Each structure stands twice: as C-alpha cells, then as structure tokens.
mmCIF file of C-alpha atoms and ligand atoms in Angstrom:
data_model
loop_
_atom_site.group_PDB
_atom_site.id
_atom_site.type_symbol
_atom_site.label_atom_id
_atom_site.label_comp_id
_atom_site.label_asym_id
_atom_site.label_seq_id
_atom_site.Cartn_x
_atom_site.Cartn_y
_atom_site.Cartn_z
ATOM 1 C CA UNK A 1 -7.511 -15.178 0.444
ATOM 2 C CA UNK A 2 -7.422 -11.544 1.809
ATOM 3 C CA UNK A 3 -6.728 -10.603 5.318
ATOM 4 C CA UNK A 4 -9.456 -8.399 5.089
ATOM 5 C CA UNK A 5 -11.757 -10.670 3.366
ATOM 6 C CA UNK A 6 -15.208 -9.804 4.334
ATOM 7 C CA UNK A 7 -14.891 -6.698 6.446
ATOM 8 C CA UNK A 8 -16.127 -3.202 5.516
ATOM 9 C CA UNK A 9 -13.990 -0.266 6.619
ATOM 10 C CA UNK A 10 -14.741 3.611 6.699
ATOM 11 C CA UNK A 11 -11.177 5.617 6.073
ATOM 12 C CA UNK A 12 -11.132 9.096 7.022
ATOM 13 C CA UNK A 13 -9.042 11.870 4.907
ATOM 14 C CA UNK A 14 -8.928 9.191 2.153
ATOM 15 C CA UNK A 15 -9.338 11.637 -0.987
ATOM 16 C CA UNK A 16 -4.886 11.956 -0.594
ATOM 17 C CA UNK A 17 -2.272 10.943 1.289
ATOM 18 C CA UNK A 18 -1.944 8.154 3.655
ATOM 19 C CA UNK A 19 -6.180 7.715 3.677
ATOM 20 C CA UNK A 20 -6.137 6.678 -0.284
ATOM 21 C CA UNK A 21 -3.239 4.294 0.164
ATOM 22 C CA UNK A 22 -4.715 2.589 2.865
ATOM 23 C CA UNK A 23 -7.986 2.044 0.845
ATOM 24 C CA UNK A 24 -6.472 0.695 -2.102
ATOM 25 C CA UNK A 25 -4.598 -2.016 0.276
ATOM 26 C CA UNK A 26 -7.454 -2.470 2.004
ATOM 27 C CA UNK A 27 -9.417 -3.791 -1.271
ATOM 28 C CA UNK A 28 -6.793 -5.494 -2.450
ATOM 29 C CA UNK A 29 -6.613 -7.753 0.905
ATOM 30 C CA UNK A 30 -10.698 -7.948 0.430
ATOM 31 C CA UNK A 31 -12.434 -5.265 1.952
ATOM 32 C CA UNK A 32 -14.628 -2.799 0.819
ATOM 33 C CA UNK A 33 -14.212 0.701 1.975
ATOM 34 C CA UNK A 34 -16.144 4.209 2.120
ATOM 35 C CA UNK A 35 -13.899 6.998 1.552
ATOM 36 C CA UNK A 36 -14.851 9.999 3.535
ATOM 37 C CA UNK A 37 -13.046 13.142 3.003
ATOM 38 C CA UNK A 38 -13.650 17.227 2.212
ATOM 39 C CA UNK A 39 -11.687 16.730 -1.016
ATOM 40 C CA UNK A 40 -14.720 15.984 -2.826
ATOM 41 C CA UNK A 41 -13.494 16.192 -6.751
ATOM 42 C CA UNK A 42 -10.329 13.669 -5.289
ATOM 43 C CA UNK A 43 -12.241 11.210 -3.331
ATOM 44 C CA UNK A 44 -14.785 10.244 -6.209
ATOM 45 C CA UNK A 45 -12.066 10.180 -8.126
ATOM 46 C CA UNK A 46 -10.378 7.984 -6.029
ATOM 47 C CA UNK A 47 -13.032 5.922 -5.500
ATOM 48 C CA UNK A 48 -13.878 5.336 -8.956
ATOM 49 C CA UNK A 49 -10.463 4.496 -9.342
ATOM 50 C CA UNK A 50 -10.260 1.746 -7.171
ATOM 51 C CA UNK A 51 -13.713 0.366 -8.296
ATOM 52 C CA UNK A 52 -16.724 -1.145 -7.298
ATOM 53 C CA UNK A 53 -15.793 -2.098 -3.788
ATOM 54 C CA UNK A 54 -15.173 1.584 -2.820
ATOM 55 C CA UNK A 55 -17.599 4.586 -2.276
ATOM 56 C CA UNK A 56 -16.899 8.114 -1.132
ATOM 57 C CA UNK A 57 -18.814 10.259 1.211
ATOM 58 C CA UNK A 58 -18.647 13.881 1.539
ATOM 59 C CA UNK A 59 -17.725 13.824 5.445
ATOM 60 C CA UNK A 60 -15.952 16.449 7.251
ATOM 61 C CA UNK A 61 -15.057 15.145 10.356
ATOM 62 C CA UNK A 62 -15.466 17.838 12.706
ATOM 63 C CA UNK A 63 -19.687 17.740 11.486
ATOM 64 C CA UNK A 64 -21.794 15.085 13.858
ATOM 65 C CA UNK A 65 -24.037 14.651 10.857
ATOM 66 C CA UNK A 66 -21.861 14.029 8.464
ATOM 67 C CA UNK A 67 -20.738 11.050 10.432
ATOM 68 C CA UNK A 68 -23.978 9.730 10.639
ATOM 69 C CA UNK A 69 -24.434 10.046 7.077
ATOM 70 C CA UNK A 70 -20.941 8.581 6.294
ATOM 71 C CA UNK A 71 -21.686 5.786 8.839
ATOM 72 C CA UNK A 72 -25.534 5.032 6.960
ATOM 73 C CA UNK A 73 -23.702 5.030 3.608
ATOM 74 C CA UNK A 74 -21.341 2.010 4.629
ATOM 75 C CA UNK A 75 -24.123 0.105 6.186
ATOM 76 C CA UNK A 76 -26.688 0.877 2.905
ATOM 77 C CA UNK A 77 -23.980 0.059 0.258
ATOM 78 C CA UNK A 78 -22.112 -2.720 1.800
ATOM 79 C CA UNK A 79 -24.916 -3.712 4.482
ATOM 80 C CA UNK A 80 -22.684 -3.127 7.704
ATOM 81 C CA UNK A 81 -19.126 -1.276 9.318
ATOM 82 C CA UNK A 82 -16.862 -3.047 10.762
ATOM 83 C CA UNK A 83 -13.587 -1.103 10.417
ATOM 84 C CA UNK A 84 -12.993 2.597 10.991
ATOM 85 C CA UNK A 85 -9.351 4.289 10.065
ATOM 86 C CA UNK A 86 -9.589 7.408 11.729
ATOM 87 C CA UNK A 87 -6.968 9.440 9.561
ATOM 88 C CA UNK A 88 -7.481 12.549 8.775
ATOM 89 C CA UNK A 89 -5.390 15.646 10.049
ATOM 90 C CA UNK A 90 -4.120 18.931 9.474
ATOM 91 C CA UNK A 91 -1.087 20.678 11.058
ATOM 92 C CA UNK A 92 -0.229 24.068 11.395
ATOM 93 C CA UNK A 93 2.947 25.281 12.579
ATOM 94 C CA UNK A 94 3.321 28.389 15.013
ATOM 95 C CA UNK A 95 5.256 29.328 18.462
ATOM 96 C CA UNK A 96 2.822 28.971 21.147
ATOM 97 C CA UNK A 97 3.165 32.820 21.558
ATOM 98 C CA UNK A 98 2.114 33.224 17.921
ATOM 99 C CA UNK A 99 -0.366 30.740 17.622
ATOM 100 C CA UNK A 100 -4.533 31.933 18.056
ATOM 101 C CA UNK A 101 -6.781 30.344 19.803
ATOM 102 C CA UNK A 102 -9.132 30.351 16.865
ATOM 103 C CA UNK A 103 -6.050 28.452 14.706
ATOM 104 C CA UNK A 104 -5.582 26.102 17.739
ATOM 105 C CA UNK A 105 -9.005 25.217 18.018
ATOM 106 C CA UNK A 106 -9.205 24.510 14.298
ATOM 107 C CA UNK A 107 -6.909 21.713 14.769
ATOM 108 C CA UNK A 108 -8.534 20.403 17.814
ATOM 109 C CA UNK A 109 -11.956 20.126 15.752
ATOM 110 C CA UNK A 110 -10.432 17.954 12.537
ATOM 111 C CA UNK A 111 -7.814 16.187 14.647
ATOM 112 C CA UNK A 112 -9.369 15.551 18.014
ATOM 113 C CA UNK A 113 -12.622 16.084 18.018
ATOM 114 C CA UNK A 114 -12.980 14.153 14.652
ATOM 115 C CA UNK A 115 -11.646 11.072 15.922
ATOM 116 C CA UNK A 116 -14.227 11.360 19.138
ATOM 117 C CA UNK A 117 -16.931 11.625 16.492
ATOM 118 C CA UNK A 118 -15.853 9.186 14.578
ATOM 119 C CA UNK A 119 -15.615 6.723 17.001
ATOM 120 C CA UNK A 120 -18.588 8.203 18.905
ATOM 121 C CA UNK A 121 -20.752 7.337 15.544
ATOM 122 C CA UNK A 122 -19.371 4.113 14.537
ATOM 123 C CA UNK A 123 -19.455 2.081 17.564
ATOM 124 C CA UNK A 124 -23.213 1.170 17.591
ATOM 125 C CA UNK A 125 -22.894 0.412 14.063
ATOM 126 C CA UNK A 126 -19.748 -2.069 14.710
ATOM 127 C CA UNK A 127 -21.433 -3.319 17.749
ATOM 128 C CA UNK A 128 -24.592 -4.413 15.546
ATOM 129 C CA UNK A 129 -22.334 -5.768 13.004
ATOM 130 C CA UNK A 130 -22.161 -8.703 15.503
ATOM 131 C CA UNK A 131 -18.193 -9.192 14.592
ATOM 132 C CA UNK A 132 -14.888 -8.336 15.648
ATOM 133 C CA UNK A 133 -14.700 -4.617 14.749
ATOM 134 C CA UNK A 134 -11.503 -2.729 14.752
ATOM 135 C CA UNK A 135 -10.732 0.965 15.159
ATOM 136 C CA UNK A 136 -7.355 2.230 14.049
ATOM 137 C CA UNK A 137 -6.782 6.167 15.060
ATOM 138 C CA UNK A 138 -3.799 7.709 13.307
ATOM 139 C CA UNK A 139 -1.979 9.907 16.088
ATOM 140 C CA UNK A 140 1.503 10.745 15.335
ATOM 141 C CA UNK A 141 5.673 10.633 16.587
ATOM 142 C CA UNK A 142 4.412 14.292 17.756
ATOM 143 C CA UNK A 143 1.819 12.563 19.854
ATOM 144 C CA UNK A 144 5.201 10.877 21.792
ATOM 145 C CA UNK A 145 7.335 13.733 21.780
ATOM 146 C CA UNK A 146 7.507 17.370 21.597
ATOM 147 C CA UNK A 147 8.356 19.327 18.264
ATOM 148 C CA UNK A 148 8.395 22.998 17.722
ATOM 149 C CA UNK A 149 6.204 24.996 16.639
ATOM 150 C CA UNK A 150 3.310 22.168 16.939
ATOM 151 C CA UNK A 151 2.322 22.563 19.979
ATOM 152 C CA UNK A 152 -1.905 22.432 18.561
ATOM 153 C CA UNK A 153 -0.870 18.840 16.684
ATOM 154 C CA UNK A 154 1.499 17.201 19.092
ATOM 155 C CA UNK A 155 -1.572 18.177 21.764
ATOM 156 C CA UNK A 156 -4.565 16.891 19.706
ATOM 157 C CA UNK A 157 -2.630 13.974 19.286
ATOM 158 C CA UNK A 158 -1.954 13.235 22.550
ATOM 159 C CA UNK A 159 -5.362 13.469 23.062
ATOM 160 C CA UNK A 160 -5.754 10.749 20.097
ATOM 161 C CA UNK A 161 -3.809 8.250 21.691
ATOM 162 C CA UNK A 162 -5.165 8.839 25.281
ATOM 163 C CA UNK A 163 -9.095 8.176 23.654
ATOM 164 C CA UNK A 164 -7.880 5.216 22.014
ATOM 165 C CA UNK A 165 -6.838 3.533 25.158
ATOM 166 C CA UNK A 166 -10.295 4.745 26.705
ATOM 167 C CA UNK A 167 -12.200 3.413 23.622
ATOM 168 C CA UNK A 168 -10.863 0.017 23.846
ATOM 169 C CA UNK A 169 -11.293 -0.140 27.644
ATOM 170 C CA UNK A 170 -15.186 0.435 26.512
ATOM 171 C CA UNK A 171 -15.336 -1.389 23.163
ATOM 172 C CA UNK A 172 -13.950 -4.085 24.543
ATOM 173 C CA UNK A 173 -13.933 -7.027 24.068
ATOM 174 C CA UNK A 174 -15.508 -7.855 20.853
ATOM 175 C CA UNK A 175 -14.120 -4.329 19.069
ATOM 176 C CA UNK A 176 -10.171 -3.374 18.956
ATOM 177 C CA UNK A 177 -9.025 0.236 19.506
ATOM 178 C CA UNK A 178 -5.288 0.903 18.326
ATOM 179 C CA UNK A 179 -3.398 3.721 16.918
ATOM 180 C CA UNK A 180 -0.161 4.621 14.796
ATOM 181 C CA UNK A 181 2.037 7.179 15.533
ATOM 182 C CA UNK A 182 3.679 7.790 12.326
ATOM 183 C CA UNK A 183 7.157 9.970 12.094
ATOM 184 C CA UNK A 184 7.491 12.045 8.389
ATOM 185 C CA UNK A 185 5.365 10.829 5.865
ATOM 186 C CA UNK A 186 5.698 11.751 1.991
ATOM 187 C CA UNK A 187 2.234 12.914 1.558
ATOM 188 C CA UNK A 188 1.112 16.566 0.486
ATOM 189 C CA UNK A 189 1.303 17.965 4.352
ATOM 190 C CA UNK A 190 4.828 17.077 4.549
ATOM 191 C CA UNK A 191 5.088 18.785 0.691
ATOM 192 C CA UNK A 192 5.153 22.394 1.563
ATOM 193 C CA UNK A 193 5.040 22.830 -2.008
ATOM 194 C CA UNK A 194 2.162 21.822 -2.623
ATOM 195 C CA UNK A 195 0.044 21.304 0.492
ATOM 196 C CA UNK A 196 -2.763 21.549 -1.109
ATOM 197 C CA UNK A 197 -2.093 18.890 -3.613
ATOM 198 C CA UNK A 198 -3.105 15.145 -4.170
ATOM 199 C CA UNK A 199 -0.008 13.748 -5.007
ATOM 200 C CA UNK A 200 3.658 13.906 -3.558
ATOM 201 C CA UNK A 201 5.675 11.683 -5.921
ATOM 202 C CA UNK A 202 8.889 9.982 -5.090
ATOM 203 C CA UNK A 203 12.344 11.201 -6.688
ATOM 204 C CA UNK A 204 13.691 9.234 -9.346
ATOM 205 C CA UNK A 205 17.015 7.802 -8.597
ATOM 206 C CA UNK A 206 19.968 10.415 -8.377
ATOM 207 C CA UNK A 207 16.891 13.370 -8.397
ATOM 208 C CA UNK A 208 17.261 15.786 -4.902
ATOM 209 C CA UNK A 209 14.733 14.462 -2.445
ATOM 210 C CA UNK A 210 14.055 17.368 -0.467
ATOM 211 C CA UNK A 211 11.303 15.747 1.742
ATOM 212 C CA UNK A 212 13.847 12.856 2.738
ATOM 213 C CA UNK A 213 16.116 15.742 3.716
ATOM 214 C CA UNK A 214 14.413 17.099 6.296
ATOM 215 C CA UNK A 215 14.594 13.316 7.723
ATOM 216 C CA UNK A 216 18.184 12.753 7.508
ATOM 217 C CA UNK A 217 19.279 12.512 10.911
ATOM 218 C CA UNK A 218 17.267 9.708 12.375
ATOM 219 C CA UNK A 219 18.465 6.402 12.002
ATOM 220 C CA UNK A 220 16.803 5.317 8.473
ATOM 221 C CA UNK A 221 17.941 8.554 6.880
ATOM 222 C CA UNK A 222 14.774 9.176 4.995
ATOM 223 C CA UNK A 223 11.091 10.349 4.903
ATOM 224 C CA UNK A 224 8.619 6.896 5.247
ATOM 225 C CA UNK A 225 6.137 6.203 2.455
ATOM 226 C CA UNK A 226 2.791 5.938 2.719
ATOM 227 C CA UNK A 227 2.474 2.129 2.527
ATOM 228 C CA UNK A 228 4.411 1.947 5.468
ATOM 229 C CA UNK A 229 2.153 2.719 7.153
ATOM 230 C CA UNK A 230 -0.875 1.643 5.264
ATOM 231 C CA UNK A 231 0.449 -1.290 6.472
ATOM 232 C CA UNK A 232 0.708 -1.070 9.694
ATOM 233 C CA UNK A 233 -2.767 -0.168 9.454
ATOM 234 C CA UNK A 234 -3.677 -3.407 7.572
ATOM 235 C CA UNK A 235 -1.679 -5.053 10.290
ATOM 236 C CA UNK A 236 -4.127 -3.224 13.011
ATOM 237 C CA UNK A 237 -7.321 -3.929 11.664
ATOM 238 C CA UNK A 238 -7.022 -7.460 10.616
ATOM 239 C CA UNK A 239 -6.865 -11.074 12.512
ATOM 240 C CA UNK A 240 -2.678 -10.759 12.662
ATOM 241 C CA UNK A 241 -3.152 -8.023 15.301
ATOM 242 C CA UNK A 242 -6.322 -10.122 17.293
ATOM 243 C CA UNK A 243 -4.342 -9.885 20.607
ATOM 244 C CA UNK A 244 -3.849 -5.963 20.390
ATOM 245 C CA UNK A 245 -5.830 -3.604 21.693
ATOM 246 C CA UNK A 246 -5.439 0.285 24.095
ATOM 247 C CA UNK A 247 -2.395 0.537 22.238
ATOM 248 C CA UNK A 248 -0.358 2.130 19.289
ATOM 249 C CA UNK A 249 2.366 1.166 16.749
ATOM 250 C CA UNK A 250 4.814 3.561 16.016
ATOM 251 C CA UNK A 251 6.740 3.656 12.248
ATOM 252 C CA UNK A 252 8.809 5.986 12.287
ATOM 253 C CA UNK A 253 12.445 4.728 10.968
ATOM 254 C CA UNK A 254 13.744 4.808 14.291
ATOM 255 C CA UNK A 255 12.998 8.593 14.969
ATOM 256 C CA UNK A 256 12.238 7.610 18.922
ATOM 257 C CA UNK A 257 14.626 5.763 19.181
ATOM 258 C CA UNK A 258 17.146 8.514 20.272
ATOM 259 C CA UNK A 259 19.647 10.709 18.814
ATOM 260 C CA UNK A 260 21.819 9.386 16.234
ATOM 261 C CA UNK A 261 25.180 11.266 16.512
ATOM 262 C CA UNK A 262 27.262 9.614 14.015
HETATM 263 N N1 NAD B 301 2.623 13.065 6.720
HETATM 264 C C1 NAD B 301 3.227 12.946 7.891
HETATM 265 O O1 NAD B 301 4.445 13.176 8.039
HETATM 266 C C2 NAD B 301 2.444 12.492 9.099
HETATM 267 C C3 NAD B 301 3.162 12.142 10.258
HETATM 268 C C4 NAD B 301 2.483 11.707 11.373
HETATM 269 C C5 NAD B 301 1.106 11.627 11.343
HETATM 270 N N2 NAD B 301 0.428 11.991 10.218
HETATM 271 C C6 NAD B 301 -1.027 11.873 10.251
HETATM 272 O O2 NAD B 301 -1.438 11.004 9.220
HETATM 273 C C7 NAD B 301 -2.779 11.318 8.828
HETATM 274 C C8 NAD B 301 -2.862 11.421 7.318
HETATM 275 O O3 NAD B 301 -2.111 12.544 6.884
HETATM 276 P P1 NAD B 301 -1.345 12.591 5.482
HETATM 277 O O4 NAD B 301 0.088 12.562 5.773
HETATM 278 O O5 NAD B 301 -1.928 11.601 4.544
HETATM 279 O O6 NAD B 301 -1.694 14.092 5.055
HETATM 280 P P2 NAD B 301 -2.605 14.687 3.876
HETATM 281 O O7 NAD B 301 -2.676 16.138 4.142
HETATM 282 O O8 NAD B 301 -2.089 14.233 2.560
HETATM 283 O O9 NAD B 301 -4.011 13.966 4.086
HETATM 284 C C9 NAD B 301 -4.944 14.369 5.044
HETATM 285 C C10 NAD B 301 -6.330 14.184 4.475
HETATM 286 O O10 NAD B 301 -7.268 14.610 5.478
HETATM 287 C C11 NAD B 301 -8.271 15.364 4.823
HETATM 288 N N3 NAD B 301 -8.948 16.268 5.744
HETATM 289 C C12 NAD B 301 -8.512 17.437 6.251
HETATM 290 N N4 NAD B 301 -9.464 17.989 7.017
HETATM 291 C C13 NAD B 301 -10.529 17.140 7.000
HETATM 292 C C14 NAD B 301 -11.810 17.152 7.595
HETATM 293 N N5 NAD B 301 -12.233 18.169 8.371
HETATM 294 N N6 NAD B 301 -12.636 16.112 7.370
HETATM 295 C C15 NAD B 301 -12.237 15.079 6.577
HETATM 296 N N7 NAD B 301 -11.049 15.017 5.975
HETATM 297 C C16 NAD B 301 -10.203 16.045 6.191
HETATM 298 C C17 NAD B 301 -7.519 16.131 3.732
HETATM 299 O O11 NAD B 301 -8.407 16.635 2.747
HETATM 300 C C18 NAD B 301 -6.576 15.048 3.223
HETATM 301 O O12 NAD B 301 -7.175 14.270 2.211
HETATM 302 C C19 NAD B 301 -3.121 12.606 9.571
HETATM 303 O O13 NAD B 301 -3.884 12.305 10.717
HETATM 304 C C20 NAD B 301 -1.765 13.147 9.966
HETATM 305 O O14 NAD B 301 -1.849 13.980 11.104
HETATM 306 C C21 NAD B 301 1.071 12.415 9.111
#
C-alpha cells in the first residue's frame, strides 16, 4: 500500500529539478500527478517517462488561465485534485542597488504570485473533491534568513511562507497548507553551469563536487539531494503529517542551525 494511494496531485516546475523527483515518488507511493511546467519538450518527456499515471500541462504559473486549465486537466484525466506542490522558482542574484525593478518583479510573478494563483485556483477544486486535500508550497532557508545578493527570492519567499499560514487558517480544516524551506539543492539552479539544463548529476566517488563545495561549512558538509526533500514533501501531503498544518519543514543539513566554527 502507498501513502499516497488514491490522491491526485498537481506539481508545479516538475519538467526538472526538485518538481520531477517529487512526481516520480509521488507515483510510486500511489498517486497520480499532472506535471505543470514551461519546459514543455522536458515535462512530456517526463511524463511519459513515468507512465500512465502522470500527465503534463503547459502551465506557467504567473498566467491565471493557465491554472485553470492545469487545474481542469487533473480533474478530466484523473476525475478530481486533491494535492497541489507548489514548486516552481527562479532566482536571480543582484545587490539591491543593482537589481531592477522589472528583474525584481519577475521573480515576484513565478515565485509569489504563482503560488497565490496556484492556490487561488485549486482550492475550489480540492474543496469539491470532498477529501482531505493538502497544499505543500516550496519556500526556501532564504525565506528564514537573509543571503546576499537575493534580496527578490529571500522576499518572495517570505511572502510564500506568510500565505501558507493564511491559506491554512482559510482552508482549514478539511485541507492542509504547509511549506519547505529547503537550504542548497543539487538541481540545475544551483548548477551555474548549466542553469538551463534538466539534469545536475551527482559526482562519482573521488570526482570534485563543486556544488557540495559551496555547502561545506554548515554542519552536513554538503549540497542536499533532491529526494530529500521530495520527501519531505511526501511526508507533507500524506496521512503521516495529518496533524500539521500553517507551518513549514525546513531540510537543510543543519544550515539554521548556526555557525559551525570548527
Ligand atoms: N535548488 C536549491 O538550492 C533550492 C533551495 C531552496 C529552495 N528551492 C526552491 O525549490 C523549488 C524547485 O527548484 P529546483 O531546485 O528544482 O530548481 P530548478 O530550476 O531545477 O526547477 C525549477 C522548475 O521551475 C520551472 N519554472 C520556472 N518558471 C516557471 C513558471 N513561470 N511556471 C512554471 N514553471 C516554471 C522551471 O522550468 C524548472 O523546471 C523552487 O521553488 C526553488 O526556489 C531550491
């Protein structure tokens, strides 16, 4: 038996990243998903991949009709939603001196206003779905604490973790609103490299890991994988989590935890 046996969940920026590995858990623990995502080409081919209880949707989540389509498509294929992953993001790094209001606000749209849409759109559908409906927003450690040169991320996701606690005041209490604040994750927007990729694979043994570099200091001494927090996601949006709600999970190997000196 899954723990997600049953339930139909829409994942947001699931073409890559965090979003597909959450999707292929998620049908492997029972559900079936809808992949929304811009990365057309990669989310068919994702969802081909995983099979017959997956479907993508063109949806950029900044677009009010897309939504509604993306919501529609979940409800027509697999006859209801009743799980949302709110996960896609973009970052941009720039001083706040540097930084343009257009390039702020283009974070704000995909990262903040997305998730208000998203929710916005599939709360009637959960709440006619008669069951226990979960929402799981992915903010981030820069949601918790400052970090240069992010000051349009770390603000949108403030924002995300301050409209989750709203959202479950409201969805309450037959629909759960939680969120994750990750710290690094090996995906491609940690993979300066290749940002624009699909895949960021891990090291072999003995290989330089330059993304687990940049993580060295805090106290696990290394970037976290996706399905760590896939995961935690699982964990959020099935019965293990039933007495959780207005609040977030952070995985971030002990990142805000403090300063580790030696
Ligand atoms: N990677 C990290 O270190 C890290 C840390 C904390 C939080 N996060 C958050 O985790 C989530 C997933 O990020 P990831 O690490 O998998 O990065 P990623 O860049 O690999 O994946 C993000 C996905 O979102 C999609 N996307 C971008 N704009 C979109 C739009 N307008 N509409 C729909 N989809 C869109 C992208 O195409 C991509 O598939 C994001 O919300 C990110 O902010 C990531």
């Amino acid at each position: 038996m899954g723990k997600l046996d049953g339930r139909v969940v829409l994942i947001t920026g699931a073409a890559r990243g965090q979003g597909v590995v959450e999707a292929r858990l998620f049908v492997a623990e029972g559900a079936r998903v809808v992949l929304g995502d811009i990365l057309d080409e990669a989310g068919k081919a994702a969802a081909e991949e995983i099979g017959d209880a997956a479907r993508y949707v063109h949806l950029d989540v900044s677009n009010e009709d897309d939504w509604k389509r993306a919501v529609q498509v979940a409800v027509t294929e697999f006859g209801k939603l009743d799980g949302l992953v709110n996960n896609a993001g973009i970052l941009a790094f720039a001083p706040i001196e540097e930084m343009s209001a257009e390039e702020y606000l283009r974070i704000v749209h995909v990262n903040q206003l997305g998730t208000f849409l998203g929710m916005k759109t599939a709360l009637p559908a959960m709440r006619a779905a008669g069951g226990k409906g979960t929402i799981v927003n992915i903010a981030s450690y820069a949601g918790l604490a400052g970090m240069e040169g992010l000051v349009a991320y770390a603000s949108t996701k403030g924002a995300v973790l301050a409209m989750t606690r709203v959202a479950a005041l409201e969805a309450a209490p037959n629909i759960r609103v939680n969120a994750i604040c990750p710290g690094g994750v090996r995906t491609p927007m940690t993979n300066p490299g290749d940002i624009d990729g699909l895949t960021s694979p891990v090291p072999a043994p003995g290989e330089p890991d330059p993304a687990s570099e940049i993580f060295g200091g805090i106290p696990l001494a290394r970037i976290g994988e996706p399905d760590e927090i896939a995961t935690a996601a699982l964990y959020l949006t099935g019965g293990d989590s039933s007495y959780m709600t207005g609040t977030h999970i952070v995985v971030d190997g002990g990142w805000m935890a403090g300063v580790k000196l030696f």
